[in-house]
Coordinates of C-alpha atoms and ligand atoms in Angstrom, one line a residue:
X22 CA -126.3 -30.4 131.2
X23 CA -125.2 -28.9 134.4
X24 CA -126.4 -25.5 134.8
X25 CA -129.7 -26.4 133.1
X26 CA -131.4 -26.1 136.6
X27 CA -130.1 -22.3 136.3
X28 CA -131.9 -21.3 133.6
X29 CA -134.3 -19.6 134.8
X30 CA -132.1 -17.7 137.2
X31 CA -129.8 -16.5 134.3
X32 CA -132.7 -15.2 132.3
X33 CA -133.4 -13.0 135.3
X34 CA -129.7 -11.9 135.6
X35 CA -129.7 -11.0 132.2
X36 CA -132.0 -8.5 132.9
X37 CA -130.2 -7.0 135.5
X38 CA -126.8 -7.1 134.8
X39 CA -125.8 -7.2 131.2
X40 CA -124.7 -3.7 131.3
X41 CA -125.3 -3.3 127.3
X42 CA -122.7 -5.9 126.5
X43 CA -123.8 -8.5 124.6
X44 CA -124.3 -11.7 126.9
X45 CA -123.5 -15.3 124.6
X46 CA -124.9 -18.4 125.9
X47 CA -121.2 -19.6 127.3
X48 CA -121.0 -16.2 129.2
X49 CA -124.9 -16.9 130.6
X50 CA -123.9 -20.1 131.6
X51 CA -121.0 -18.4 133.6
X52 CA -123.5 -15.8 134.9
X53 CA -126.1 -18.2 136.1
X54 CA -123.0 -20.2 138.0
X55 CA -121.9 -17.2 139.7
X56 CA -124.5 -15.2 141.3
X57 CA -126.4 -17.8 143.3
X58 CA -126.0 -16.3 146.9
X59 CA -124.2 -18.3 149.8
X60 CA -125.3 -19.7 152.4
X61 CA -127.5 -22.0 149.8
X62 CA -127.3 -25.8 150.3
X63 CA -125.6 -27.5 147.4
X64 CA -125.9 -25.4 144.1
X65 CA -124.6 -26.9 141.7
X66 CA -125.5 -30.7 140.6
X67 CA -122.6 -32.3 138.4
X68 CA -122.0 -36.0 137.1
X69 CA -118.3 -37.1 138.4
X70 CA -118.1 -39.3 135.8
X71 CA -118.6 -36.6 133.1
X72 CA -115.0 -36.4 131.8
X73 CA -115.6 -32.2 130.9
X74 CA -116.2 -32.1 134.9
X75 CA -113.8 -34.3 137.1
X76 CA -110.9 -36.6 136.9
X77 CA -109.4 -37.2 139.8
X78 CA -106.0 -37.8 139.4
X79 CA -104.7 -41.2 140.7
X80 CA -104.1 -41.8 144.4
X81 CA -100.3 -40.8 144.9
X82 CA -97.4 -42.9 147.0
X83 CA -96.0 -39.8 149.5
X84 CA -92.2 -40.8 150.0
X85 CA -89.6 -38.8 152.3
X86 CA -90.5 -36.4 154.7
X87 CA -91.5 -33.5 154.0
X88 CA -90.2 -30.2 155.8
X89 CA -93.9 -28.4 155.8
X90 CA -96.5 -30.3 156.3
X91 CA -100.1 -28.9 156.7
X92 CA -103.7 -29.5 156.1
X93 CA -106.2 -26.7 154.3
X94 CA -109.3 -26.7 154.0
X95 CA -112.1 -25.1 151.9
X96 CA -115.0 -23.7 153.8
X97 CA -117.8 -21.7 154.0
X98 CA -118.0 -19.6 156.8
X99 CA -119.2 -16.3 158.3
X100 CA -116.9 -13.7 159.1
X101 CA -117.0 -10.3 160.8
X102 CA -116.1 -7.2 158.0
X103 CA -118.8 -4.5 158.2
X104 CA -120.6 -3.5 161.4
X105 CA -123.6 -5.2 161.7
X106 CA -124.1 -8.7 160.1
X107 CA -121.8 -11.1 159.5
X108 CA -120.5 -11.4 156.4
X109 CA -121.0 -15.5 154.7
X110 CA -117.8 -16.3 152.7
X111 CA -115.8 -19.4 151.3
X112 CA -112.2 -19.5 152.5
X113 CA -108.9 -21.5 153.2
X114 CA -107.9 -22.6 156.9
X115 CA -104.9 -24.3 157.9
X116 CA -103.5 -26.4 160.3
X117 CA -99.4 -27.0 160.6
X118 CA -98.5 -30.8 160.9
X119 CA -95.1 -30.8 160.7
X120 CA -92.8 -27.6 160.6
X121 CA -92.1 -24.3 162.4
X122 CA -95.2 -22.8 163.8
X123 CA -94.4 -19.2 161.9
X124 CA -95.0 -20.9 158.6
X125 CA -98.6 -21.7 158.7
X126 CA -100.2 -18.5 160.1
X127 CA -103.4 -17.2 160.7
X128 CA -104.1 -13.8 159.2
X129 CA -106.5 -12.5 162.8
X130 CA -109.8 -11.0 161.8
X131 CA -109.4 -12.0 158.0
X132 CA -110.9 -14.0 155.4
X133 CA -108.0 -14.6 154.1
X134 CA -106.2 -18.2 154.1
X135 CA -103.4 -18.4 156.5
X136 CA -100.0 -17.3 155.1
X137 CA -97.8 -20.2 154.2
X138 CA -94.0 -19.4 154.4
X139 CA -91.4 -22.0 153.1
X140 CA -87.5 -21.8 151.9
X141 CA -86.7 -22.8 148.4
X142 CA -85.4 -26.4 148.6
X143 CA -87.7 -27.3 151.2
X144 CA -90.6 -30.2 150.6
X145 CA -94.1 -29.7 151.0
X146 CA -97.0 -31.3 151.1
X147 CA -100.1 -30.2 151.9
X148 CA -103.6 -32.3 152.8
X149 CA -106.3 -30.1 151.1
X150 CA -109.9 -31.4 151.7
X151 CA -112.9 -29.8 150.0
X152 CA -115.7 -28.7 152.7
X153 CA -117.3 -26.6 149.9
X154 CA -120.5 -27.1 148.3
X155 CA -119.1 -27.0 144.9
X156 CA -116.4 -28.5 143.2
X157 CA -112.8 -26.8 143.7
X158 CA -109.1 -27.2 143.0
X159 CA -106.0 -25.4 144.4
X160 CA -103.4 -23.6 142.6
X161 CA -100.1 -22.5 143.7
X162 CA -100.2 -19.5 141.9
X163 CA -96.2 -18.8 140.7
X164 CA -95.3 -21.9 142.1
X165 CA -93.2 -24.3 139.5
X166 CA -94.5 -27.5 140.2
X167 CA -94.8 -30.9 138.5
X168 CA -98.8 -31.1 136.8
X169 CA -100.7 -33.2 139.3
X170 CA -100.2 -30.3 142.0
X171 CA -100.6 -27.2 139.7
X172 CA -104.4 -27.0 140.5
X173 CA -105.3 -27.8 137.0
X174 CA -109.5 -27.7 136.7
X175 CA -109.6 -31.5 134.7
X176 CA -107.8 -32.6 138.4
X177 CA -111.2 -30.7 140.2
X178 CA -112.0 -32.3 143.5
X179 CA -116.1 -32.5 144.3
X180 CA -117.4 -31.8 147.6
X181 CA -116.3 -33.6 150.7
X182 CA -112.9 -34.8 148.8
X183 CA -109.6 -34.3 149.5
X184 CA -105.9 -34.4 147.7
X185 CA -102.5 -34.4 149.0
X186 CA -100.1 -32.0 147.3
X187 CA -96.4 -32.8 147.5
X188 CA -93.9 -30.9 146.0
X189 CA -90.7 -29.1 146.5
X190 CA -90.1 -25.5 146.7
X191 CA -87.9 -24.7 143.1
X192 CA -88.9 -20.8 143.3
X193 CA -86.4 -18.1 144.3
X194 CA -87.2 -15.9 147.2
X195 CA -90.9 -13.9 146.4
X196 CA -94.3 -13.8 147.2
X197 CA -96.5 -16.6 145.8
X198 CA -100.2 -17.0 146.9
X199 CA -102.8 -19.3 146.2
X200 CA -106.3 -19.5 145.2
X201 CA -109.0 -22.1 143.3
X202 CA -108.9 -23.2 139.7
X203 CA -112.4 -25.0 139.0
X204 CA -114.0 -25.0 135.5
X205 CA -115.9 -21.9 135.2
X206 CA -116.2 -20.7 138.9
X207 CA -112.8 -19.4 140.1
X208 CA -113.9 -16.3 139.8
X209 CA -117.0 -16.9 142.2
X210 CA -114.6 -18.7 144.7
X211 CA -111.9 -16.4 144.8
X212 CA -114.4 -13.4 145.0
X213 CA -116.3 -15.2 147.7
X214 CA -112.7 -15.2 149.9
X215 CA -110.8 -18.1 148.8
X216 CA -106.8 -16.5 148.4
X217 CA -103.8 -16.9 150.4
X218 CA -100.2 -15.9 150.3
X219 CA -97.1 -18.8 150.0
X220 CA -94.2 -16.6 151.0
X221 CA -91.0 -17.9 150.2
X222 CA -87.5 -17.4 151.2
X223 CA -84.1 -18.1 150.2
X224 CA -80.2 -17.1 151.3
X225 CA -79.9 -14.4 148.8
X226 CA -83.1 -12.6 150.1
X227 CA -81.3 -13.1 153.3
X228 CA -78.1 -11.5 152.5
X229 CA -80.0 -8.5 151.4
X230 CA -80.7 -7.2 155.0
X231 CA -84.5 -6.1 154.1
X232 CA -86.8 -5.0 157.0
X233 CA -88.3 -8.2 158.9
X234 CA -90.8 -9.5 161.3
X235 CA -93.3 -6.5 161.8
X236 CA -91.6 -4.3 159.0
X237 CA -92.4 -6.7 156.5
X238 CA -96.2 -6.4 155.9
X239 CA -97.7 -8.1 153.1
X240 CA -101.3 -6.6 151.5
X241 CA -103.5 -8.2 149.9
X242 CA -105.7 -5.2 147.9
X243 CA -109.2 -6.8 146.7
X244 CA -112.8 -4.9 145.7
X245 CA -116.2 -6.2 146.8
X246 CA -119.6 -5.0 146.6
X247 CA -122.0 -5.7 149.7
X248 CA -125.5 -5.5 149.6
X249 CA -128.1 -3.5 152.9
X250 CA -127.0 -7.5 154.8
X251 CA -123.3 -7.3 154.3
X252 CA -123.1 -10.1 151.4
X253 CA -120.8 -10.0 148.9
X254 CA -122.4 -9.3 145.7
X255 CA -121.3 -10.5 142.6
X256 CA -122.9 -9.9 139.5
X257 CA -121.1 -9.7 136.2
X258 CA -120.6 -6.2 134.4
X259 CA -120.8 -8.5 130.4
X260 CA -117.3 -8.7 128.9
X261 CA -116.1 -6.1 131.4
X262 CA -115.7 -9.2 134.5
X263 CA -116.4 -7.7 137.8
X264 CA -115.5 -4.3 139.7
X265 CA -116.4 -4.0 143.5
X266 CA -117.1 -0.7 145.1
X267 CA -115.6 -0.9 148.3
X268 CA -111.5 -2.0 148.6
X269 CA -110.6 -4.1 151.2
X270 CA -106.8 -4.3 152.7
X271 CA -106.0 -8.2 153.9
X272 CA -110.0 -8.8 153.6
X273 CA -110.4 -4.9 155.8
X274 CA -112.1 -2.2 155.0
X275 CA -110.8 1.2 155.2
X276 CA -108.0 -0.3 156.3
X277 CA -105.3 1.8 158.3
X278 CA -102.4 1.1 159.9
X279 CA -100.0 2.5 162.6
X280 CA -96.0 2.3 161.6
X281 CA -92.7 3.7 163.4
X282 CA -90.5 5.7 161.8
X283 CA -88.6 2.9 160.6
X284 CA -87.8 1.6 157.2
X285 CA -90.6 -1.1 155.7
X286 CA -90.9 -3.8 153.4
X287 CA -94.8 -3.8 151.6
X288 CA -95.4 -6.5 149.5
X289 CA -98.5 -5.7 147.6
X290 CA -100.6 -8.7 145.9
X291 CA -103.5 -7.3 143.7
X292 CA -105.9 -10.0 144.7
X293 CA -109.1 -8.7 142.6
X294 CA -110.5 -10.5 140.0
X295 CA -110.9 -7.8 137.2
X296 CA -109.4 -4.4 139.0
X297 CA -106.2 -3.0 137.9
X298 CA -104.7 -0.4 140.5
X299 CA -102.3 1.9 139.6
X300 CA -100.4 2.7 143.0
X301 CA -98.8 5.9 144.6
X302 CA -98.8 7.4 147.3
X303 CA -100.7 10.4 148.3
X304 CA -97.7 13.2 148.7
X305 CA -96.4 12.3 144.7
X306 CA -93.4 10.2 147.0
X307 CA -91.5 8.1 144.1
X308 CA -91.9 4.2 145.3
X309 CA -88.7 2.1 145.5
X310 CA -89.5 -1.2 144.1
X311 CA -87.3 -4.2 145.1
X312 CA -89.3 -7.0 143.9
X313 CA -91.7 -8.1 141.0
X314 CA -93.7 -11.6 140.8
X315 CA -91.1 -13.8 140.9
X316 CA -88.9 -12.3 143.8
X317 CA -86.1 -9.6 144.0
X318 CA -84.9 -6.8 140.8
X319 CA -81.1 -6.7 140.6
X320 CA -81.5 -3.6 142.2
X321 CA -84.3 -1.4 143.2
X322 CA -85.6 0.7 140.8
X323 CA -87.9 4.2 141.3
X324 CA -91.5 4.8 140.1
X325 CA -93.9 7.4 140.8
X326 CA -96.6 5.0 140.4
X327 CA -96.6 0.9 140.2
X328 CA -99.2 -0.6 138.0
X329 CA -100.8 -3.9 139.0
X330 CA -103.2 -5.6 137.2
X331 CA -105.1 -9.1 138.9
X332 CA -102.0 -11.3 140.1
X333 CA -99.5 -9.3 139.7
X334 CA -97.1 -8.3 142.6
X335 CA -94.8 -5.6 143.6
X336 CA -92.8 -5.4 146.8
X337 CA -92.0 -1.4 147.9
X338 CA -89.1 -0.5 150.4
X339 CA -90.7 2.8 152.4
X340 CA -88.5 4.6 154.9
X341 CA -91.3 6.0 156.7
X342 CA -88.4 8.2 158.9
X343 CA -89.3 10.7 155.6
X344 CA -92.3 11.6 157.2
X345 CA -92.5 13.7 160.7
X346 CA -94.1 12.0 163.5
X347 CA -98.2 12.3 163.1
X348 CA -98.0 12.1 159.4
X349 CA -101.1 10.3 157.6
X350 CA -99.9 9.4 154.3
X351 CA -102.2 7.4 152.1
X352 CA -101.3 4.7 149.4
X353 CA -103.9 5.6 146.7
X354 CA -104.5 3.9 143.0
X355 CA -104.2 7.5 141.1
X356 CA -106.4 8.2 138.1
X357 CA -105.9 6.3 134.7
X358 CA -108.5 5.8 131.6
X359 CA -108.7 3.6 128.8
X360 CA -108.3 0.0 130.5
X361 CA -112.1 -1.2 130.1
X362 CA -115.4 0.8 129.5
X363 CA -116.1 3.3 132.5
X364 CA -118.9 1.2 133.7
X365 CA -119.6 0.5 137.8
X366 CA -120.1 2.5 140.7
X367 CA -116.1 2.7 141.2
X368 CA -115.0 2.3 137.7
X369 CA -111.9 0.8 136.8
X370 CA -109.3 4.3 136.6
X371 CA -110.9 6.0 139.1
X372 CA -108.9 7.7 141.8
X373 CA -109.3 6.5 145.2
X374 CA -107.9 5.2 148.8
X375 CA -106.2 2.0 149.0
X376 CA -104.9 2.3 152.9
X377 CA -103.7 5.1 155.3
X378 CA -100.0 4.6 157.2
X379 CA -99.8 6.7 160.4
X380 CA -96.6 7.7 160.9
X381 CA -95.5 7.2 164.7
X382 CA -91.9 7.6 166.2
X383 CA -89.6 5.0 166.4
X384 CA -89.7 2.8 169.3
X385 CA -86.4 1.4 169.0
X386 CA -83.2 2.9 167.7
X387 CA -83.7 3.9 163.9
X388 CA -82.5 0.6 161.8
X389 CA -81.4 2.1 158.7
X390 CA -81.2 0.1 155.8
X391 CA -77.8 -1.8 155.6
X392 CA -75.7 -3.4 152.5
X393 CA -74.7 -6.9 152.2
X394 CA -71.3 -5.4 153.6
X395 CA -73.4 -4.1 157.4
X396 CA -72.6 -0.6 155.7
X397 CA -76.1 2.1 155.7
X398 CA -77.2 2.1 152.4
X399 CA -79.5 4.6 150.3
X400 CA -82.4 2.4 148.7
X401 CA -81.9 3.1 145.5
X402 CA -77.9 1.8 146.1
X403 CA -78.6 -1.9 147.7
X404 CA -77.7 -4.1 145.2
X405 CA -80.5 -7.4 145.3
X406 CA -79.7 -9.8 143.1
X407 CA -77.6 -10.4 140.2
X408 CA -80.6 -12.5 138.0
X409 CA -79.4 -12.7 134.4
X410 CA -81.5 -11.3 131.7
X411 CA -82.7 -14.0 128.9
X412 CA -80.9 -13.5 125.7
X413 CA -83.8 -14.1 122.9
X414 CA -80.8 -15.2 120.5
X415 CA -81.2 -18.1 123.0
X416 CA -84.9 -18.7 122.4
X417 CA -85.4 -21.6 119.7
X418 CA -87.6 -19.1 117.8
X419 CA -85.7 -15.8 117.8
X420 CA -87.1 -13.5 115.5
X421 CA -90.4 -15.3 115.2
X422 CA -92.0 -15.3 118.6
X423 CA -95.3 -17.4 118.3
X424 CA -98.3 -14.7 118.1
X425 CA -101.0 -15.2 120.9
X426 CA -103.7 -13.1 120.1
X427 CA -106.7 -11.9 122.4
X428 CA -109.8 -10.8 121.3
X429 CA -113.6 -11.3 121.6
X430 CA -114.6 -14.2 118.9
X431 CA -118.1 -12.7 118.9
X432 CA -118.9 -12.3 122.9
X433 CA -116.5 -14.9 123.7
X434 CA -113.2 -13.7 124.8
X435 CA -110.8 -16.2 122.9
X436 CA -107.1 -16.7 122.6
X437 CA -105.8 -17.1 118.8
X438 CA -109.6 -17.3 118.4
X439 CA -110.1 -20.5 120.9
X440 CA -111.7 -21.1 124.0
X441 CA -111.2 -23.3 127.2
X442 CA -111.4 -26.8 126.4
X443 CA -110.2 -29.0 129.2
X444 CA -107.8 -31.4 127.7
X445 CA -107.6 -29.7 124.4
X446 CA -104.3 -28.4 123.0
X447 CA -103.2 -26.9 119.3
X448 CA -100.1 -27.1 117.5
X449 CA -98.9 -24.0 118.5
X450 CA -99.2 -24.7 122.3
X451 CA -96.9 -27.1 122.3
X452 CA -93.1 -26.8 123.5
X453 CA -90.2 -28.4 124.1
X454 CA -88.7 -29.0 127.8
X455 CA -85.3 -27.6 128.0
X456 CA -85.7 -25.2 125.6
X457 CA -86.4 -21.0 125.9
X458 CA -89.2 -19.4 123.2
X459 CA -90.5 -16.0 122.6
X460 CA -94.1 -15.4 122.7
X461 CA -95.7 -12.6 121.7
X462 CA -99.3 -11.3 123.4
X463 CA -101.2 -9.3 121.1
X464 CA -104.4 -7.5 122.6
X465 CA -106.7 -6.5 119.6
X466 CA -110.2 -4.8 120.6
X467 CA -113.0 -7.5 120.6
X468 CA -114.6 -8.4 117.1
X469 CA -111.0 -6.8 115.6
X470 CA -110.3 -3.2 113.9
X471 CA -113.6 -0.9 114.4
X472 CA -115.1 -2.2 117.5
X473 CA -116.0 0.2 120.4
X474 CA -115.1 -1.9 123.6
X475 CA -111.3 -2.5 124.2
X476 CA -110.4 -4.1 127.3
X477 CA -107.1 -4.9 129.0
X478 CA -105.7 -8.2 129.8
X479 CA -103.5 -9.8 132.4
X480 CA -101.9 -12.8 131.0
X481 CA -100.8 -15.6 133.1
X482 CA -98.4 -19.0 132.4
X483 CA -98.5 -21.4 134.7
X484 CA -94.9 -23.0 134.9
X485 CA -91.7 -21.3 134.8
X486 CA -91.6 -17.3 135.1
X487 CA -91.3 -15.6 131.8
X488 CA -89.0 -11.7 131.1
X489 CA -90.5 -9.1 129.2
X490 CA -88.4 -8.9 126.1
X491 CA -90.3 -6.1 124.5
X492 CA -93.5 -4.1 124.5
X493 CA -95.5 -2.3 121.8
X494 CA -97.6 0.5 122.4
X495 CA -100.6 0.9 120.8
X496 CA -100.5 2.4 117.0
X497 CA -104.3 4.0 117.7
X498 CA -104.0 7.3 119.0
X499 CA -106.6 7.3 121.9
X500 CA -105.4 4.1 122.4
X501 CA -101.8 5.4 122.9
X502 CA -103.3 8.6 125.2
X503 CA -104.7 5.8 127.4
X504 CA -101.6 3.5 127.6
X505 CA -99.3 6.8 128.8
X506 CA -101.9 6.6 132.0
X507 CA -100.6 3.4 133.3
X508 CA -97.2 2.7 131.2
X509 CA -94.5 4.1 133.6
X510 CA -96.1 1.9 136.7
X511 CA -95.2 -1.4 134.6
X512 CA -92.1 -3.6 136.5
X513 CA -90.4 -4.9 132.9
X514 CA -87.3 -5.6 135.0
X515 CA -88.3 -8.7 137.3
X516 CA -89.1 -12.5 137.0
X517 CA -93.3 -12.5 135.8
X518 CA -96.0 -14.7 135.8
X519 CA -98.4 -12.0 134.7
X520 CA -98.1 -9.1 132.7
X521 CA -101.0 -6.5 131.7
X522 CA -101.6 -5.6 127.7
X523 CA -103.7 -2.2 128.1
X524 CA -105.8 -2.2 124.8
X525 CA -103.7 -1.9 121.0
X526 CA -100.3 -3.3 123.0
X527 CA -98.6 -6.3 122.4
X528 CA -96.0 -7.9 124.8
X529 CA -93.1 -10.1 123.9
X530 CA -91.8 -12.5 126.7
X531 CA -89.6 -14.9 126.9
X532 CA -90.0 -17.9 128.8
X533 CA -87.4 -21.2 129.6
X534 CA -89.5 -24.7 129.8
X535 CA -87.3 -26.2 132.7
X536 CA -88.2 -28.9 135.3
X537 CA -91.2 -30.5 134.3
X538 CA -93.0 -31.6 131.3
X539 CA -96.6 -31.6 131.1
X540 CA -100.0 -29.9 130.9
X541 CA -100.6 -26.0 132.1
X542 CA -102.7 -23.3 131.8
X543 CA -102.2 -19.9 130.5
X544 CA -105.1 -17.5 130.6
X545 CA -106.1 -14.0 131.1
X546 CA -106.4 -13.2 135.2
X547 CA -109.1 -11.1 134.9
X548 CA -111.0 -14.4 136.6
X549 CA -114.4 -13.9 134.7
X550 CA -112.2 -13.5 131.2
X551 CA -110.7 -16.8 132.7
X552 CA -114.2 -18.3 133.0
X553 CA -115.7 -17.1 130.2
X554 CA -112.8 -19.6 128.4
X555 CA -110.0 -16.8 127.9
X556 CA -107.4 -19.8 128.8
X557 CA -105.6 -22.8 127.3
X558 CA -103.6 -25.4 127.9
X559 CA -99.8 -25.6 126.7
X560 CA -97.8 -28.6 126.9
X561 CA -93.9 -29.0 127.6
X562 CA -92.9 -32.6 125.7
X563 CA -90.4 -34.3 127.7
Ligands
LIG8 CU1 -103.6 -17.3 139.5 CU2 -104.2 -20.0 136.6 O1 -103.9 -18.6 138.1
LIG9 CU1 -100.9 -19.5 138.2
LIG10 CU1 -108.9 -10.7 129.8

């Protein structure tokens, strides 16, 4: 058994960090995997030929050229965040083979992998070697791809091994990133600094005129804890997952940043693993939104405050010519209640700074924001992109989307009442390619009707991007009260690959199986959810 060697390390955990939430022996496992603190030497032992662990997938024949070509890399590493000591992380660095310099870049001063930019159509393959002392996979979180390159855990590459991802860019225009998928420890790797951004482009993002270059700043919003020696702490808070109590900005701390007066594109990726932020900024400003997971709205739409939960994206147009010259206005996540128990140091709802903008004059002549036709436009009047809506008389089930219900089976989070299992798929997680279904997410407190902790969960499908056909709000009335705290920040309109189900809601999507048969996850994002088992496979059938 592979964590036996951590028993005794759990047992002390358990001590310190249960938090009054029951703890079952699949969650101590979890706990015992995830707090060991880098840099240790190898800490986890684990027998390749164990078919729960590792299977590598066969060595691949790489035809054509590719346009991108890059290596990444998984390491450990020590990086500069706090004053003082150094700061040991995992994380992603790159290296451009083949391609235009800009689309393999380095974000300076940042954990963070490089940024990865590609245009829909283009090939690319990528040479990923494992310098970690665990085992790791990459997913391209977003990313349609074929099965061998969707990061899938039973595909887990052990230390000093590598794989060569190959695949061609079928997403519209929108910001992708990725991160690990390893049985039971993405949480761990992503906390310890392993995310990146895939930023893709197409013509009809370029058609749409939207600020470029340094006006297009994309912000990667994560929470850590650090201990009196500036390492990242990470110790589970039970069912809860994890909440840090400082935020970081693109892997920065009290982040801040100088812009002109100048019209801006933010694309905001909520990188944590179990924080949902509810943002707005600090003068009650309405946010324009242009963009959702899965690229550009038809047309911008207005919010006084964006709800994110983990994944989930939202890109903001800001004219920052609203604000006078000297202006320090803050992007906040604004109060909200309900979404998990108030437990931590900075509990999930509370009110606090994300990042300050200093508004300085324009440098350069004013750029307002154009139409397709080169005329200025008001925000809220550029059209973006005419996406069609999916018609649910078009799903195969209409009328009966299939029920996926979350709950705690116990103290196991479960889905429909199952767990993880790594090659393991039921009846009703099977689908036909070239087909469109309705499912319906169903979030029912843990241990059903009558239990006190109700938690909210982000569900993700790998695969195809799903539309939100429907939501239901919660039928309890505290439920409801909580719900109207973060219901008007949720982005309905766009393409998803996540979508957040506060406690008593249920969400109907529906999703088109298209491209490429096969066997993907879908799981809650909260990552220690995810590695406490709350994730499946599905299957498309060719
Ligand atoms: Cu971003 Cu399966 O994950
Ligand atoms: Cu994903
Ligand atoms: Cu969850």
């Amino acid at each position: 058994m592979r964590f036996e060697m951590n028993r005794r390390r759990f047992l002390q955990l358990l001590g310190a960090s249960a938090a009054g939430f029951l703890v079952t022996p699949w969650a101590q496992r979890q706990i015992a995997a995830a707090t060991t603190t880098p840099p240790s030497p190898i800490r986890f032992t684990f027998d390749p030929t164990d078919p729960e662990v590792c299977i590598v997938p066969p060595p691949r024949k790489l035809t054509g050229d590719p346009d991108l070509e890059l290596t990444l890399n998984a390491i450990t590493d020590q990086v500069s965040i706090l004053p003082g000591q150094v700061t040991q992380v995992f994380r992603y660095t790159g290296q451009l083979i083949q391609g235009n310099p800009h689309q393999v870049q380095a974000i300076p001063g940042s954990f963070l992998g490089p940024i990865i930019r590609a245009r829909t159509g283009e090939r690319v393959r990528i040479h990923f070697s494992n310098q970690l002392p665990q085992q790791t996979i990459t997913h391209w979180h977003g990313l349609h791809v074929p099965e061998t390159d969707d990061g899938h855990p039973r595909f887990g590459i052990n230390p000093g091994g590598s794989y060569s991802y190959d695949f061609e860019i079928i997403n519209r225009a929108g910001m992708y990133w990725f991160h690990p998928h390893p049985h039971m420890l993405t949480g761990e790797q992503v906390y310890r600094g392993m995310a990146g951004l895939f930023i893709v482009s197409d013509a009809e993002e370029d058609a749409a005129n939207l600020p470029a270059g340094p006006f297009d700043l994309p912000l990667v919003i994560q929470d850590r804890t650090f201990d009196a020696n500036n390492q990242m702490v990470y110790t589970m808070m039970g069912l809860l997952g994890f909440l840090g109590n400082t935020i970081l900005v693109n892997g920065q701390p009290n982040a801040s940043k100088v812009v002109f007066q100048q019209p801006y594109r933010l694309r905001l990726l909520n990188g944590s693993n179990s924080r949902i932020y509810k943002f707005g900024w600090s003068d009650g400003t309405p946010l324009t939104v242009i963009a959702t997971d899965g690229g550009l709205l038809a047309a911008p739409v207005q919010r006084d405050y964006v709800t994110l939960s983990p994944a989930e994206r939202a890109e903001i147009l800001v004219d920052f010519n609203q604000w006078p010259e000297g202006t320090e206005i803050l992007l906040k996540s604004l109060p909200f209640t309900g979404a998990t128990p108030p437990v931590g140091s900075l509990p999930n709802g509370a009110e606090f700074t994300v990042m300050s903008f200093h508004v300085a004059a324009a440098q350069n002549t004013y750029l307002p924001l154009m139409t397709r036709s080169g005329s200025p436009a008001q925000a809220s009047g550029i059209p973006l992109s005419p996406f069609q809506r999916l018609e649910p008389t078009q799903a195969r089930n209409s009328g009966s989307p299939r029920p996926y219900v979350l709950y705690a089976n116990g103290a196991n989070w479960t889905i429909n009442g199952r767990q993880f299992e790594m090659n393991g798929v039921a009846s009703d997680e099977i689908f036909q390619l070239g087909t469109q279904e309705l499912l319906e997410f169903i979030n029912i407190p843990p241990g059903g009707p009558g239990s006190t902790i109700e938690i909210a969960h982000p569900m993700h499908l790998h695969g195809p991007h799903f539309q939100v056909i429907s939501r239901t709000p919660p039928t309890d009335p505290t439920q409801y009260t909580n719900w109207l705290t973060v219901k008007d920040g949720y982005l309905d309109e766009g393409w998803k690959d996540t979508v957040l189900l506060m406690p008593g809601e249920r969400v109907q999507i529906q999703i088109a199986f298209d491209h490429y048969p096969g066997l993907f996850l879908y799981h809650c994002h909260n990552l220690e959810h995810e590695d406490m088992g709350m994730m499946r496979n599905y299957r498309v059938d060719a």
